[in-house]
GROMACS .gro file of C-alpha atoms in nm:
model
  186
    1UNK     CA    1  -1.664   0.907  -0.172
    2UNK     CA    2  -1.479   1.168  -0.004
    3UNK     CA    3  -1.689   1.494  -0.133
    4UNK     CA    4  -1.604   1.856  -0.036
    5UNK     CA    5  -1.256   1.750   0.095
    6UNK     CA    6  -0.935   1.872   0.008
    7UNK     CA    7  -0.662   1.591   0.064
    8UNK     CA    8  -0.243   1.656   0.034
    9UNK     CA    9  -0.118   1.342   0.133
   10UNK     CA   10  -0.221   0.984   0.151
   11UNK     CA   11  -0.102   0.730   0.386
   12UNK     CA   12  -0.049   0.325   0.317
   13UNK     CA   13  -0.073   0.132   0.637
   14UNK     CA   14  -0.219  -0.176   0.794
   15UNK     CA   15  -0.453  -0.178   1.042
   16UNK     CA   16  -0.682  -0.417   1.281
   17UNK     CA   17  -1.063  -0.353   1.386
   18UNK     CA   18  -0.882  -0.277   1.742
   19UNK     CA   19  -0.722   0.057   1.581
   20UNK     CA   20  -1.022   0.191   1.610
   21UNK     CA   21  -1.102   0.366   1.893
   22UNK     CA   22  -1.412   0.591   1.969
   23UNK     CA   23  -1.449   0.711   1.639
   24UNK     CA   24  -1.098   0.749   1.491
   25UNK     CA   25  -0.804   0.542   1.352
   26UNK     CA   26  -0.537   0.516   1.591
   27UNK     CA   27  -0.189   0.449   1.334
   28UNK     CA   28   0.083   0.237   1.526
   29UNK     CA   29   0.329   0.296   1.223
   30UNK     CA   30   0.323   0.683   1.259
   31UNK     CA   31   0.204   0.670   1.595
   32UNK     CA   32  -0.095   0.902   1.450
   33UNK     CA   33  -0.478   0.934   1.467
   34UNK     CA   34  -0.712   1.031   1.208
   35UNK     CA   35  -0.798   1.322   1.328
   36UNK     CA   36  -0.441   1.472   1.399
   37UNK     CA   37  -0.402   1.435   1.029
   38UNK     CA   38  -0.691   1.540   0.852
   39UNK     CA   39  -0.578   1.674   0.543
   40UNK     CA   40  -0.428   1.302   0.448
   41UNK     CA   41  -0.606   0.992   0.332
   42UNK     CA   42  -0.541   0.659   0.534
   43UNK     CA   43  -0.571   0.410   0.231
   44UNK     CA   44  -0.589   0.092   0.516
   45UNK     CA   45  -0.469  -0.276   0.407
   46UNK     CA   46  -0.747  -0.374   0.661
   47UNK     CA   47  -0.620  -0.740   0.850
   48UNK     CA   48  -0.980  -0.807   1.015
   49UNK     CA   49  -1.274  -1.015   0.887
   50UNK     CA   50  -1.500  -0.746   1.061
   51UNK     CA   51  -1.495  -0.386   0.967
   52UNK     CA   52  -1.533  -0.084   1.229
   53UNK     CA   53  -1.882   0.029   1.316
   54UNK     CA   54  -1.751   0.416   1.235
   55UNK     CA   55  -1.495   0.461   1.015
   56UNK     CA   56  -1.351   0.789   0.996
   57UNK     CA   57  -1.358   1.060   0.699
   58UNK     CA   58  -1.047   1.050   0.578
   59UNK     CA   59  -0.982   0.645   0.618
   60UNK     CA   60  -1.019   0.409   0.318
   61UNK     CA   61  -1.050   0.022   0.395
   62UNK     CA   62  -0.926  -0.262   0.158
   63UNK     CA   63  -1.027  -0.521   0.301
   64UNK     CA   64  -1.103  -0.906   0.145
   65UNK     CA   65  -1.456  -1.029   0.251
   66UNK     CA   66  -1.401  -1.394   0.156
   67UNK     CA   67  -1.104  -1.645   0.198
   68UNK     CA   68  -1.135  -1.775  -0.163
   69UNK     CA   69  -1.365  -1.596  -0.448
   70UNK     CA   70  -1.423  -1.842  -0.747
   71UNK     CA   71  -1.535  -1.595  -0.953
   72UNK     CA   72  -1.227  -1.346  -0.858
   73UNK     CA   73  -1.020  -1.616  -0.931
   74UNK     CA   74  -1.151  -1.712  -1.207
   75UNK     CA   75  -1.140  -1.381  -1.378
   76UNK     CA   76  -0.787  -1.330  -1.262
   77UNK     CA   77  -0.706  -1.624  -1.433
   78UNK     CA   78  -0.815  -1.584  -1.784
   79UNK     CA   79  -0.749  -1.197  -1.804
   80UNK     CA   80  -0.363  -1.330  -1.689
   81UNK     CA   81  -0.384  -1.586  -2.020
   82UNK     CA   82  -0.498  -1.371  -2.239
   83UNK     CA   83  -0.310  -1.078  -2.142
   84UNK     CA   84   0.037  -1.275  -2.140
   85UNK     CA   85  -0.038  -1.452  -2.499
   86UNK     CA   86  -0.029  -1.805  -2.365
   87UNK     CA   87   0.361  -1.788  -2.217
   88UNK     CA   88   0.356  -2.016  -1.938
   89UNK     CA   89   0.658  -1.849  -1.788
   90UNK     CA   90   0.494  -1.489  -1.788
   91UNK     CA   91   0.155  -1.659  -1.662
   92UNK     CA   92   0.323  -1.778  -1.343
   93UNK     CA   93   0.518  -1.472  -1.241
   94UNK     CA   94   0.172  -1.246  -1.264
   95UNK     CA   95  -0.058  -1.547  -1.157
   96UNK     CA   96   0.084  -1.520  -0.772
   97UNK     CA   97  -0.092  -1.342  -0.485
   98UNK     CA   98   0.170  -1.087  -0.450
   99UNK     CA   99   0.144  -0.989  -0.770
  100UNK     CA  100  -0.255  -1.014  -0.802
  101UNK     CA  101  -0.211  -0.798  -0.448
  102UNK     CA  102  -0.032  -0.553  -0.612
  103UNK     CA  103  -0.220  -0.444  -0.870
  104UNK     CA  104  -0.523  -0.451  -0.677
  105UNK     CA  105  -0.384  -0.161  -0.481
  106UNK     CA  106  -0.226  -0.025  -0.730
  107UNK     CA  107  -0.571   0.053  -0.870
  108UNK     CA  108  -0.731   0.149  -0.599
  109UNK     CA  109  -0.452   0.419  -0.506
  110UNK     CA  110  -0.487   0.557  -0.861
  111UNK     CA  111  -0.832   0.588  -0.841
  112UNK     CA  112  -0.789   0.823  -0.522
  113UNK     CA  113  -0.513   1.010  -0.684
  114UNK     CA  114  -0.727   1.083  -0.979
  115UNK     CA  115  -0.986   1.204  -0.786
  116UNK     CA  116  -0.722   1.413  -0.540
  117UNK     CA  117  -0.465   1.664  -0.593
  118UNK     CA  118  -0.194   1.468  -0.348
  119UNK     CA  119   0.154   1.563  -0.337
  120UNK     CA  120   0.286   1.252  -0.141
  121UNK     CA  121   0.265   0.908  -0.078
  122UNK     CA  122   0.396   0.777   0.278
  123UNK     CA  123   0.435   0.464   0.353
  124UNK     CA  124   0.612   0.215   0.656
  125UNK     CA  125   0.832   0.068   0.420
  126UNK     CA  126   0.942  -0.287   0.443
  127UNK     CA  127   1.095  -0.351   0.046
  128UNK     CA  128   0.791  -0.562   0.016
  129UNK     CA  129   0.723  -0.600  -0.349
  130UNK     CA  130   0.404  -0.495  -0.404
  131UNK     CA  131   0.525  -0.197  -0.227
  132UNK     CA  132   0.777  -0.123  -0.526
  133UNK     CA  133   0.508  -0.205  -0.789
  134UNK     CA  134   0.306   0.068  -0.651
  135UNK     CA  135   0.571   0.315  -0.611
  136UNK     CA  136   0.725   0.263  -0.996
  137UNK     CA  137   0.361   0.237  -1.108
  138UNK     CA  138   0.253   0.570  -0.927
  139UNK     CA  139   0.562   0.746  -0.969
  140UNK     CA  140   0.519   0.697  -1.408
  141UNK     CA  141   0.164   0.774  -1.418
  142UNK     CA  142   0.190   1.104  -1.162
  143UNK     CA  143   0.513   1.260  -1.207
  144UNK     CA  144   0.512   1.531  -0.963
  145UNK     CA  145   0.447   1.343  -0.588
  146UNK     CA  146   0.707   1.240  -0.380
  147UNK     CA  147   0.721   0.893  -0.230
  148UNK     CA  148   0.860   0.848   0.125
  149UNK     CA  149   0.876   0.535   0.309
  150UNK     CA  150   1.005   0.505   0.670
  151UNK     CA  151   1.172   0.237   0.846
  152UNK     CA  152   0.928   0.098   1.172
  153UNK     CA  153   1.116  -0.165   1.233
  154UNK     CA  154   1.457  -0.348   1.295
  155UNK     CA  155   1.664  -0.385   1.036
  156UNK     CA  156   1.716  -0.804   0.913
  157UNK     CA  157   2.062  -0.948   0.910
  158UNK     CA  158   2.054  -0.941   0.526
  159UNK     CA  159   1.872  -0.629   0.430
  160UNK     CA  160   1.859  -0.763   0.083
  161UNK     CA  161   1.440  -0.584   0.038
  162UNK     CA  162   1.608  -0.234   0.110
  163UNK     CA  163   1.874  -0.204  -0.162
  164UNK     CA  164   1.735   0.065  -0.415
  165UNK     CA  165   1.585  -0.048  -0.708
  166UNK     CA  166   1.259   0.042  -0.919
  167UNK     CA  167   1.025   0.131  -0.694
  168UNK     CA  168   1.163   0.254  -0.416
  169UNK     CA  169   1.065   0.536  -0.183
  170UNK     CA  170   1.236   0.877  -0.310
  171UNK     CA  171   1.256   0.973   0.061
  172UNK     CA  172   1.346   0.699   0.351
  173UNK     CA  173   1.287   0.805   0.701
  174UNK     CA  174   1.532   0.602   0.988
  175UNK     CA  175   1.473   0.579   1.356
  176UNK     CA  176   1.804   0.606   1.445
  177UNK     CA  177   2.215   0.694   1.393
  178UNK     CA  178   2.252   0.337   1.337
  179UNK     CA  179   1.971   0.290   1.068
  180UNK     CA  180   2.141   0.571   0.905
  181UNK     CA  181   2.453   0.475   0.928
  182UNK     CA  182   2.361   0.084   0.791
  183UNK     CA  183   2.207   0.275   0.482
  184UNK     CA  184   2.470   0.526   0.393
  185UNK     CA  185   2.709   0.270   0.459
  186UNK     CA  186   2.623  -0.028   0.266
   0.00000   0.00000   0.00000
């Protein structure tokens, strides 16, 4: 509960308990801390078992507490049957943990954007597929912010996850002449 807090922006990364330093969220992505950008949200997929002992103000862990939730899993399950009116077919493609993933920060990020009047989403953007799910989903349900995603790392041999499609970024941000000229090109 962020009260009393005007936020713009609100950044998707992944972090480690060892990002946090003395108080504030140190960003390898953006090469950032939470302080420098204070008028944005870090929403953090957290990778740790162990959360910080101080977590900043403008920081937001999702993190997973267990390795396996019956109950979780359990309610996944039968809200995915009834939902998909017994197709087997439709079952499997939303029964797997990319797509449970998904939509469990897909929720999570609307809930902040309901409660926020943010103009963009950034994001290090790898073409990973919840990361298109929650840039279509965001992008229908709040027309007016802009999406940006930026490139952290080296581009694959087949960059098959960048082609646009639904979901991607409006805006991509490249480290380099190269980058940009792998893009443009093809």
């Amino acid at each position: 509960n962020k009260k009393n807090q005007k936020f713009q922006n609100i950044l998707v990364t992944w972090g480690r308990r060892s990002d946090f330093v003395n108080g504030l969220f140190y960003d390898r992505f953006t090469n950032s801390n939470s302080n420098q950008i204070k008028k944005t949200i870090i929403f953090l997929i957290y990778l740790d078992k162990i959360l910080p002992k101080k977590i900043p103000n403008n920081v937001i862990i999702l993190y997973n507490k267990k390795k396996f939730n019956c109950i979780f899993f359990l309610k996944t399950f039968s809200k995915l049957i009834f939902t998909n009116i017994f197709s087997l077919r439709k079952f499997f493609h939303y029964f797997s943990a990319q797509t449970v993933f998904a939509e469990i920060v897909n929720e999570n990020l609307s809930s902040l954007l309901d409660k926020n009047e943010v103009s963009k989403i950034i994001l290090p953007y790898e073409g990973q597929p919840f990361q298109n799910f929650v840039i279509k989903n965001l992008k229908k349900r709040y027309k007016s912010i802009t999406s940006i995603g930026f490139i952290h790392s080296m581009i694959p041999a087949l960059p098959l996850n960048f082609i646009k499609r639904d979901g991607s970024p409006d805006m991509i941000y490249l480290s380099g002449d190269s980058q940009r000229d792998l893009f443009v090109k093809y």
